[in-house]
Short mmCIF file of C-alpha atoms in Angstrom, two decimals:
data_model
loop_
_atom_site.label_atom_id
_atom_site.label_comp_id
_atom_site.label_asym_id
_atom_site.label_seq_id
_atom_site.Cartn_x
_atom_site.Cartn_y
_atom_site.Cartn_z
CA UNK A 16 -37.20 -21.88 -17.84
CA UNK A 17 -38.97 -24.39 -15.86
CA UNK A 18 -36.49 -26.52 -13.07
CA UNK A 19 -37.38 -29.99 -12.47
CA UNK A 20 -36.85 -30.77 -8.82
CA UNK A 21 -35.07 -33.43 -7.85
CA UNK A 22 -37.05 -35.90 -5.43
CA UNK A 23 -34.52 -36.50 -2.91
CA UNK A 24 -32.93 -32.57 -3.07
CA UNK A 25 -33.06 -32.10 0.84
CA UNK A 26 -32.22 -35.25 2.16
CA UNK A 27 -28.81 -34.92 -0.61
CA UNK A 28 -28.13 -31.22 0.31
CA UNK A 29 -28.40 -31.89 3.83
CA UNK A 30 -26.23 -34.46 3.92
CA UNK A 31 -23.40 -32.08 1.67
CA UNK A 32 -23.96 -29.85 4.74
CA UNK A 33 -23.39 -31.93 7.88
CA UNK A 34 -19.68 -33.47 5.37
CA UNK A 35 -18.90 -29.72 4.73
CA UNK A 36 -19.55 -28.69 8.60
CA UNK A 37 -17.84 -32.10 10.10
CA UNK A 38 -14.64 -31.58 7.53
CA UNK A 39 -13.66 -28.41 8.61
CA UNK A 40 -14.59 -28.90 12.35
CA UNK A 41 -12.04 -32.02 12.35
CA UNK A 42 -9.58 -30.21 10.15
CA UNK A 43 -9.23 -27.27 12.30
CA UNK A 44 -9.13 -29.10 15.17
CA UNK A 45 -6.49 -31.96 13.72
CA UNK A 46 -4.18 -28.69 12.19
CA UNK A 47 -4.02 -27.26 15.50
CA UNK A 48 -3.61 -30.55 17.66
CA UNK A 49 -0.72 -31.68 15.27
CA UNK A 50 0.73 -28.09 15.68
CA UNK A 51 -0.36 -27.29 11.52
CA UNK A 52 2.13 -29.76 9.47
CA UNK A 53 2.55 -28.83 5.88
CA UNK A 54 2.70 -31.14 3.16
CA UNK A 55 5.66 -30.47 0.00
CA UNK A 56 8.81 -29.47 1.57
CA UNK A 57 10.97 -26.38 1.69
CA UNK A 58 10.04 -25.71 -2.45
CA UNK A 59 6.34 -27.09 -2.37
CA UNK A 60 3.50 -26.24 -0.54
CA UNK A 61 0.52 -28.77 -0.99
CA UNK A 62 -2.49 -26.70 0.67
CA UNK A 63 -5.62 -28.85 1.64
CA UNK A 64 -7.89 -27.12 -0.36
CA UNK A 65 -6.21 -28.85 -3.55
CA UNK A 66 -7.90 -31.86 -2.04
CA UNK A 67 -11.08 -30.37 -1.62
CA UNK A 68 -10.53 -29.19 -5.00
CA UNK A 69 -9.97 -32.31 -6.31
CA UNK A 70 -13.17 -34.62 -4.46
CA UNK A 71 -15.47 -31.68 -5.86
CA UNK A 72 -14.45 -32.82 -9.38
CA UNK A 73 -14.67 -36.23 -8.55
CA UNK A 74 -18.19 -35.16 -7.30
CA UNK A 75 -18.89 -33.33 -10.75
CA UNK A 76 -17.83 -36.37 -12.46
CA UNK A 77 -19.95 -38.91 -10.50
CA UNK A 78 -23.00 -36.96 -11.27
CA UNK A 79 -22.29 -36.56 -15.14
CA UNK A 80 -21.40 -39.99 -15.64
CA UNK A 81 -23.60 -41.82 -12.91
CA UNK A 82 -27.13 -42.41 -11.84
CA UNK A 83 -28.87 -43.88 -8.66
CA UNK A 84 -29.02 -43.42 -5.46
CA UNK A 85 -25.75 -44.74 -4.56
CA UNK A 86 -23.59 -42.08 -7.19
CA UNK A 87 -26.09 -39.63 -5.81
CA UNK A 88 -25.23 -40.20 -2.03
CA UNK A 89 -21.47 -40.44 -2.67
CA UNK A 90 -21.68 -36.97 -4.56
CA UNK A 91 -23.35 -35.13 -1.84
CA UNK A 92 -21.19 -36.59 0.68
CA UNK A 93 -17.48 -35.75 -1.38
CA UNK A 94 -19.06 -32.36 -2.67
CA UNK A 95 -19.74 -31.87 1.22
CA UNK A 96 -15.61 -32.68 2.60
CA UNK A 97 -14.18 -31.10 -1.00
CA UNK A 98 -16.31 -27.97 -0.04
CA UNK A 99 -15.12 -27.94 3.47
CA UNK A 100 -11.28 -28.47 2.49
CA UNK A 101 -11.65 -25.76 -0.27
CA UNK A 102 -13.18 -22.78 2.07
CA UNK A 103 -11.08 -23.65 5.07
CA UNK A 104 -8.36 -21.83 3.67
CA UNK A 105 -10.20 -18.95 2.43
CA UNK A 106 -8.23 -16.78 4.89
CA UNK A 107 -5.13 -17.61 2.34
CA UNK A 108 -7.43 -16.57 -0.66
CA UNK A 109 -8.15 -13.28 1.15
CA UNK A 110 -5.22 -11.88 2.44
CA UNK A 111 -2.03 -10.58 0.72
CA UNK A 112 -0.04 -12.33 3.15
CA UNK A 113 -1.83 -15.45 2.89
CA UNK A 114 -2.87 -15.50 6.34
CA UNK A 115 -4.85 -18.73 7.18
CA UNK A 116 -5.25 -17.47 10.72
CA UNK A 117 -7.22 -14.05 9.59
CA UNK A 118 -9.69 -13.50 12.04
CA UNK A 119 -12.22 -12.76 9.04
CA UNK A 120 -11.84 -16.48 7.47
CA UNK A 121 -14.06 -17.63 10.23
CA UNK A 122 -17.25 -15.82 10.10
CA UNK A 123 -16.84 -16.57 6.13
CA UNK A 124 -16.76 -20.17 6.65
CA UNK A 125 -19.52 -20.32 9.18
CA UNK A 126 -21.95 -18.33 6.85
CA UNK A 127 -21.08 -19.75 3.96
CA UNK A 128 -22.39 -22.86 5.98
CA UNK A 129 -25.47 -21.42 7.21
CA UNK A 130 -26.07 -20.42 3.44
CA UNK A 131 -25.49 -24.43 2.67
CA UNK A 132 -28.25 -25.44 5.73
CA UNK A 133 -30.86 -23.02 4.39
CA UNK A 134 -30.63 -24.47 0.69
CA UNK A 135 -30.78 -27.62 2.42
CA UNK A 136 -34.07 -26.72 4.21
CA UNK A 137 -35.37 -24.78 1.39
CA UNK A 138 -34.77 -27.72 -1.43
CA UNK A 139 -36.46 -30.35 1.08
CA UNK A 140 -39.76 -28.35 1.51
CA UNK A 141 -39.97 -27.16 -2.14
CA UNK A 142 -43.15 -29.27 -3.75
CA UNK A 143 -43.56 -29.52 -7.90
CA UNK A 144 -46.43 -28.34 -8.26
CA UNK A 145 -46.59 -28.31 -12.22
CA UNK A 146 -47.87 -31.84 -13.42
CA UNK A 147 -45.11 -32.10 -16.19
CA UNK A 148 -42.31 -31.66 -13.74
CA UNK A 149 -43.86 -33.50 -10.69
CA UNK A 150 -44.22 -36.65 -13.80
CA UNK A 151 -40.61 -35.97 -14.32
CA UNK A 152 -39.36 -36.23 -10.55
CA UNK A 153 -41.57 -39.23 -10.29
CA UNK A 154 -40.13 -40.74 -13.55
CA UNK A 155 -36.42 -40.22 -12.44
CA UNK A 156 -36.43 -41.73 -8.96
CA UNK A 157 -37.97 -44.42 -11.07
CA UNK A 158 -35.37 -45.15 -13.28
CA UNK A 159 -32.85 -45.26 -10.38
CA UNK A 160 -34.41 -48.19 -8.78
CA UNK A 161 -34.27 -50.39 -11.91
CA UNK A 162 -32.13 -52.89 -11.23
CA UNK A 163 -32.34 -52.84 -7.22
CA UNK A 164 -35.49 -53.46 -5.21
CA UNK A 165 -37.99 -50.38 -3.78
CA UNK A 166 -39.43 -49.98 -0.20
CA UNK A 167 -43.36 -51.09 -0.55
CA UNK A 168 -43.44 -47.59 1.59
CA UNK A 169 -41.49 -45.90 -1.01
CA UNK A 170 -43.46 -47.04 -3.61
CA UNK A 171 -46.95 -46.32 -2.11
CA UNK A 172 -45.61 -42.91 -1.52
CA UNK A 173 -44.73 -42.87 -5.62
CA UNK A 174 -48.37 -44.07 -6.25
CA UNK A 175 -49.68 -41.50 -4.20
CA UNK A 176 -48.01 -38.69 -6.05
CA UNK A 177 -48.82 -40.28 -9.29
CA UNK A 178 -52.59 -39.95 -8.19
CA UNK A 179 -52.35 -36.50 -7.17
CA UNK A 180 -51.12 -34.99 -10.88
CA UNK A 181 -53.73 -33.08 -12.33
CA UNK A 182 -54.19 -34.96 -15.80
CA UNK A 183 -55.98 -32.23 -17.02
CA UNK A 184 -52.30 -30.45 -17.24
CA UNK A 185 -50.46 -32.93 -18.70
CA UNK A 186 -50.27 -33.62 -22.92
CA UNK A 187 -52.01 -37.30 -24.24
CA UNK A 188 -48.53 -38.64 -24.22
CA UNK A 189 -47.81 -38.10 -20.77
CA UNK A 190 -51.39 -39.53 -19.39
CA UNK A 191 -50.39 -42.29 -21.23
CA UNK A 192 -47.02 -42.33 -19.05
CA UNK A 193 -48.54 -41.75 -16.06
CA UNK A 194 -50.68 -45.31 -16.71
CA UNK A 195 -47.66 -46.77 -17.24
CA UNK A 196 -45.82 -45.88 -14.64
CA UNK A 197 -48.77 -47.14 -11.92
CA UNK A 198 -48.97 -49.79 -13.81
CA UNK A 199 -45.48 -50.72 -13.23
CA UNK A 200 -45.33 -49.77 -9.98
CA UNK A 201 -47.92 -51.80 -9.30
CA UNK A 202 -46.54 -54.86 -10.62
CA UNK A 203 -42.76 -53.88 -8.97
CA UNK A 204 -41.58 -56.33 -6.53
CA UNK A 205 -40.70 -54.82 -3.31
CA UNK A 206 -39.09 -54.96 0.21
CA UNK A 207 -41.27 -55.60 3.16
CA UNK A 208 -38.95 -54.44 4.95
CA UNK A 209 -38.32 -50.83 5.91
CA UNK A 210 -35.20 -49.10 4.53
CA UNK A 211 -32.22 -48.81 6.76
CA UNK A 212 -32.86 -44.95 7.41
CA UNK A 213 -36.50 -45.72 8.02
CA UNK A 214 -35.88 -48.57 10.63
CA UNK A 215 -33.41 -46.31 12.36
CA UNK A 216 -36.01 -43.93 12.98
CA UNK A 217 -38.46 -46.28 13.93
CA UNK A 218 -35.75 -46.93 17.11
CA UNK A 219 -34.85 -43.55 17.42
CA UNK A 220 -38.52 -42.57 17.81
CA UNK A 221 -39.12 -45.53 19.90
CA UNK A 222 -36.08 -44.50 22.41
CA UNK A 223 -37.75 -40.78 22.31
CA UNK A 224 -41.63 -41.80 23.82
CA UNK A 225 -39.77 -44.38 26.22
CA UNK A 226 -36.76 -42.17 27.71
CA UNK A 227 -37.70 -38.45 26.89
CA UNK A 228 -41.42 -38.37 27.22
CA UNK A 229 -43.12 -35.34 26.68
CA UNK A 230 -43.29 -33.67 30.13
CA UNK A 231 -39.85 -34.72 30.88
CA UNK A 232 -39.12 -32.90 27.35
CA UNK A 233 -40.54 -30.03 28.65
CA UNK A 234 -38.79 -29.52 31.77
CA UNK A 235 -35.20 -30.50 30.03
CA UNK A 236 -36.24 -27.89 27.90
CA UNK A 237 -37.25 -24.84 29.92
CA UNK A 238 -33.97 -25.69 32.23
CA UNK A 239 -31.47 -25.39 29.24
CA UNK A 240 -33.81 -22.28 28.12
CA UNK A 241 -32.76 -20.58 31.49
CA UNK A 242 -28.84 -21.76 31.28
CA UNK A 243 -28.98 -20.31 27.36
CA UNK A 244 -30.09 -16.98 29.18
CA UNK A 245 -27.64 -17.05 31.88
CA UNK A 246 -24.96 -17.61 29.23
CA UNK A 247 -26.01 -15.00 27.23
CA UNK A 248 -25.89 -12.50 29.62
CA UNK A 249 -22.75 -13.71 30.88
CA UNK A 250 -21.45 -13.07 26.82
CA UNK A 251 -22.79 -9.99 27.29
CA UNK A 252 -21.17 -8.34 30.12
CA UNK A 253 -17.50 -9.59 28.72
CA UNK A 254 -18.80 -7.63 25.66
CA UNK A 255 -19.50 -4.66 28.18
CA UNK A 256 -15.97 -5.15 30.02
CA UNK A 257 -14.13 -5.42 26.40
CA UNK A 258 -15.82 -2.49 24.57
CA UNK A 259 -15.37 -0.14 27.62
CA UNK A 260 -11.78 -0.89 27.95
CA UNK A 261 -11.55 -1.86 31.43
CA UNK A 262 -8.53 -3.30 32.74
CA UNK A 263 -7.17 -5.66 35.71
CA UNK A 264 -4.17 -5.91 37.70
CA UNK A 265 -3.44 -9.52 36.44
CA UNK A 266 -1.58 -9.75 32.67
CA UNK A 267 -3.69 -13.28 32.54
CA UNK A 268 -6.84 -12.00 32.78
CA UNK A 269 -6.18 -8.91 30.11
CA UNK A 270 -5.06 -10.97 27.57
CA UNK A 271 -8.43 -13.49 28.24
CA UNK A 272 -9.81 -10.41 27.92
CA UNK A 273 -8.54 -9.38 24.67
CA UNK A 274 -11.16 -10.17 22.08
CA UNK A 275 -10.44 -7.73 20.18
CA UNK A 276 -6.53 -8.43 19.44
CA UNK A 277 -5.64 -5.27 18.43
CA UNK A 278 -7.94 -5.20 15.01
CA UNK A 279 -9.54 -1.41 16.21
CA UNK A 280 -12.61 -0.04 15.94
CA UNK A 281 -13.94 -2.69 13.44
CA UNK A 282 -13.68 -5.21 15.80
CA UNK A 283 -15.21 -3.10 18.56
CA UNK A 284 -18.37 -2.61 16.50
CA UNK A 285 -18.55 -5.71 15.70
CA UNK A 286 -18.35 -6.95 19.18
CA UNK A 287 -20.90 -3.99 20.11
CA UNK A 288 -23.31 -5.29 17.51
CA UNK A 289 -23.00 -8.92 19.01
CA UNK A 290 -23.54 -7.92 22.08
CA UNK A 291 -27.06 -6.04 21.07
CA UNK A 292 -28.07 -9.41 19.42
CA UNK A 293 -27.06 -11.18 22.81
CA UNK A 294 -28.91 -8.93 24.92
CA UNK A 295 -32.08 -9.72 22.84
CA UNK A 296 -31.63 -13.47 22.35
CA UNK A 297 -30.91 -13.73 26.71
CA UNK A 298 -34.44 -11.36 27.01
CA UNK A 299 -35.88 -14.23 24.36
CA UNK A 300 -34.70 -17.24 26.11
CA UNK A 301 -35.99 -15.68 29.86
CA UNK A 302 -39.16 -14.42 28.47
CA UNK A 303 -39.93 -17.50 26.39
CA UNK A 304 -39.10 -20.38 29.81
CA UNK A 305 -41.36 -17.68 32.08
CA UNK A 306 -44.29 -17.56 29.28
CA UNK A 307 -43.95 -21.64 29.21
CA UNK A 308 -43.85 -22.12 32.99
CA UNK A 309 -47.01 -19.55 33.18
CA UNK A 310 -48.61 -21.93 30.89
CA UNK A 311 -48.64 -20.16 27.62
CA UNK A 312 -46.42 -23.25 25.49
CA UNK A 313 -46.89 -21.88 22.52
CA UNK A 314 -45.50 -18.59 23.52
CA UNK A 315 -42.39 -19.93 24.77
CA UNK A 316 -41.21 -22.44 22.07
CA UNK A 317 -41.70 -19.92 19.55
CA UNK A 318 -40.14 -17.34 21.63
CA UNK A 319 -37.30 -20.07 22.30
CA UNK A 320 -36.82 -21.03 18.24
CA UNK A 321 -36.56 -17.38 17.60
CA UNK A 322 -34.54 -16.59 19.98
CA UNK A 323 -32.26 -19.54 19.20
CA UNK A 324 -32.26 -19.03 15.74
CA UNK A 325 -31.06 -15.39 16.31
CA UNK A 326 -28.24 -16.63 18.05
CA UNK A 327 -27.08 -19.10 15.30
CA UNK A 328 -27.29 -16.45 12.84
CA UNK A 329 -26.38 -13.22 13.96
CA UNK A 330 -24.10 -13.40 17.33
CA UNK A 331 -22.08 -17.05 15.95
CA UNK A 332 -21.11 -15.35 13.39
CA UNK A 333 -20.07 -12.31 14.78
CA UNK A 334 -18.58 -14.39 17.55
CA UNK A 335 -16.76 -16.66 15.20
CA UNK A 336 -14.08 -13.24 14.56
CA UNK A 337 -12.66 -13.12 18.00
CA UNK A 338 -13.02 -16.79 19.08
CA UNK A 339 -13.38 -19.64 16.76
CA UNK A 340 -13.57 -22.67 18.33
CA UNK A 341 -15.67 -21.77 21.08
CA UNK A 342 -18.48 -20.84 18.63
CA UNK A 343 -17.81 -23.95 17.17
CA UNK A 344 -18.93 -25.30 20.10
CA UNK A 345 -21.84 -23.22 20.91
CA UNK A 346 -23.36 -23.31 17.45
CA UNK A 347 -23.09 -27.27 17.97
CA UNK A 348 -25.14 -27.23 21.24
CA UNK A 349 -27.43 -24.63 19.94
CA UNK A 350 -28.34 -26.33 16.62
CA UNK A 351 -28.92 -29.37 19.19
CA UNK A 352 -31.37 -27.27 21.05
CA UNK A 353 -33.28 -25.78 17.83
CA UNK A 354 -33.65 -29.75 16.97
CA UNK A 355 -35.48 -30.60 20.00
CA UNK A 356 -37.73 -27.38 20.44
CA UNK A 357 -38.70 -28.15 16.82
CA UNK A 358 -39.05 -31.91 17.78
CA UNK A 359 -41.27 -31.02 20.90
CA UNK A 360 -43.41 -28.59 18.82
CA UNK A 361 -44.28 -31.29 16.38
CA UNK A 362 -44.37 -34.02 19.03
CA UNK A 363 -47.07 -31.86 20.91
CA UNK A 364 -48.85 -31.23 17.97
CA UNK A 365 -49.41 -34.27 17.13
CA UNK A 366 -50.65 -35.33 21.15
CA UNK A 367 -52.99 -32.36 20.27
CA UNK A 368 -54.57 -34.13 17.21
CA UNK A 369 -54.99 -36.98 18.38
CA UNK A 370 -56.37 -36.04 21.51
CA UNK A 371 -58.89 -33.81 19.35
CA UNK A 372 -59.99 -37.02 17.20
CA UNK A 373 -60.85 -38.96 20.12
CA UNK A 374 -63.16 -36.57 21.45
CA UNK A 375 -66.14 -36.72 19.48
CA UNK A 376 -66.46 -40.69 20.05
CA UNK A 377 -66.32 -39.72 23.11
CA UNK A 378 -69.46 -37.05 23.24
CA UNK A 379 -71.09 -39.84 21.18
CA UNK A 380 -70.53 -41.99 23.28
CA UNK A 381 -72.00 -40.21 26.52
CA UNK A 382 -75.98 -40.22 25.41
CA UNK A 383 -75.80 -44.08 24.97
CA UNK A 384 -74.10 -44.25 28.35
CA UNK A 385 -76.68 -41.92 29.86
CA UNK A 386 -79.53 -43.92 27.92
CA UNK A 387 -78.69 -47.72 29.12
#
């Protein structure tokens, strides 16, 4: 069974993922600040995650009985909060007791969010490559801008696409579609302007080249590299301190010190196992800023993604079990950091290619110099 692709899969995914990661952020955060109010009374019990229930059907419903981009958009973004409400209380759906505050319910959460992200950055890199379902995606998006006007980008990018399907693949009929489609793409009005998202990162890249150029980039970069590895290692010795039991003279600081909270061994291997993947992503993060101030870039950023990504995936969610909001926290600042090493890898790739295209004018250039 073949799958036709939607065209705009990752840019709809991604945006369930940042509703689903925002809604349960703020919820936790408004539960606890309002000291966890309960809607229903002393018979009835109205949990949140009837709500989220709830917008994921109105979600459903918008896609079964809706098209274009607009019912698309407000789909991923309800499917996104309805998601978060629903698996915020998972510790109640897990527990005889319904316990909302199981220590369990938050490494759940935060991987059933990672699993969200990677669908979102697997659907957005996925390519048709069979002619009859890369006609299809082309066809759809199509039909959801009759009615409303296309970016002249937009539709240049659709032209494109329609000129790279193999005919050869495709049935009579669907050559014949394929003319008519250019040819009414062709004859489309269209916006001059850029789209709203499109302008925005017209600024945003703008704002980039004049206030974060790339050797200040670089030296933000190495800098937070070598506070990631302090922290680390910092994470790891209260690891070392918890798992060997050690204890102080001050109540305060044992109970800080408490990680654990009495869950046993579990926890304790748990915490052992986080502490092995902090000890590796501190060694990444120092080895990758020393390979990048020696000179060796490429070294270091991928040493510094790796590392990074390690600690999103593996010691977060370990971490989320004996402190929840503080991982909150430090997967927010380290998803930050993955963005720019990522946006400094490409940025410098691209400084290399064009640096590389000017150089042969150049060397053909230097005989006529040396000639006149």
């Amino acid at each position: 069974m073949r799958i036709r692709w939607r065209p705009e899969a990752g840019r709809l995914v991604t945006l369930m993922a940042v509703a689903f990661g925002m809604t349960v952020v703020i919820t936790r955060l408004y539960l606890m600040a309002s000291g966890y109010p309960k809607i229903g009374g002393s018979v009835y019990h109205i949990a949140h995650a009837l709500f989220g229930g709830l917008l994921l059907v109105i979600s459903c419903l918008l896609l079964l009985m809706s098209s274009g981009r607009t019912a698309m958009t407000w789909a991923s973004l309800l499917s996104g909060v309805g998601l978060g409400l629903f698996i915020d209380e998972v510790g109640k759906f897990i527990t005889t007791d319904n316990n909302y505050f199981f220590p369990l319910a938050a490494p759940i959460i935060y991987l059933a969010f990672l699993l969200t992200v990677a669908v979102a950055r697997m659907s957005a890199r996925r390519r048709t490559v069979h002619p009859e379902l890369a006609l299809g995606a082309i066809t759809e998006e199509v039909g959801q801008f009759v009615g409303s006007r296309m970016n002249a980008q937009r539709r240049a990018e659709l032209l494109a696409e329609l000129r790279a399907i193999d005919p050869d693949g495709c049935g009579p009929e669907h050559r014949e579609l394929v003319v008519a489609l250019n040819d009414y793409l062709r004859a489309l009005p269209c916006d001059t302007e850029p789209e709203l998202e499109r302008r925005l990162t017209r600024i945003g890249v703008s704002i980039e080249k004049r206030f974060l150029p790339l050797p200040v980039l670089r030296v933000v970069l190495i800098t937070v590299l070598i506070a990631h590895g302090v922290w680390s290692l910092l994470r790891l010795v209260l690891a070392g301190v918890v798992i060997a039991g050690w204890h102080s003279h001050w109540h305060e600081i044992d109970r800080m010190l408490d990680l654990t909270q009495g869950h046993g061994w579990k926890s304790l291997v748990a915490l052992a196992i986080a502490a092995v993947a902090e000890l590796a992503v501190g060694i990444g993060c120092a080895v990758g800023a020393a390979a990048w101030l020696r000179g060796d870039e490429e070294l270091g950023v991928r040493l510094a993604i790796w590392s990074d990504v390690v600690s999103l995936t593996v010691v977060n969610v370990l971490a989320s079990y004996f402190s929840q909001f503080l991982t909150v926290f430090t997967a927010i600042a380290e998803a930050l950091l993955l963005w720019a090493l990522v946006r400094y890898r490409d940025r410098r790739a691209r400084q290399l290619r064009a640096e590389a295209d000017e150089r042969p004018d150049d060397a053909a250039n230097e005989p006529a110099t040396a000639a006149s």
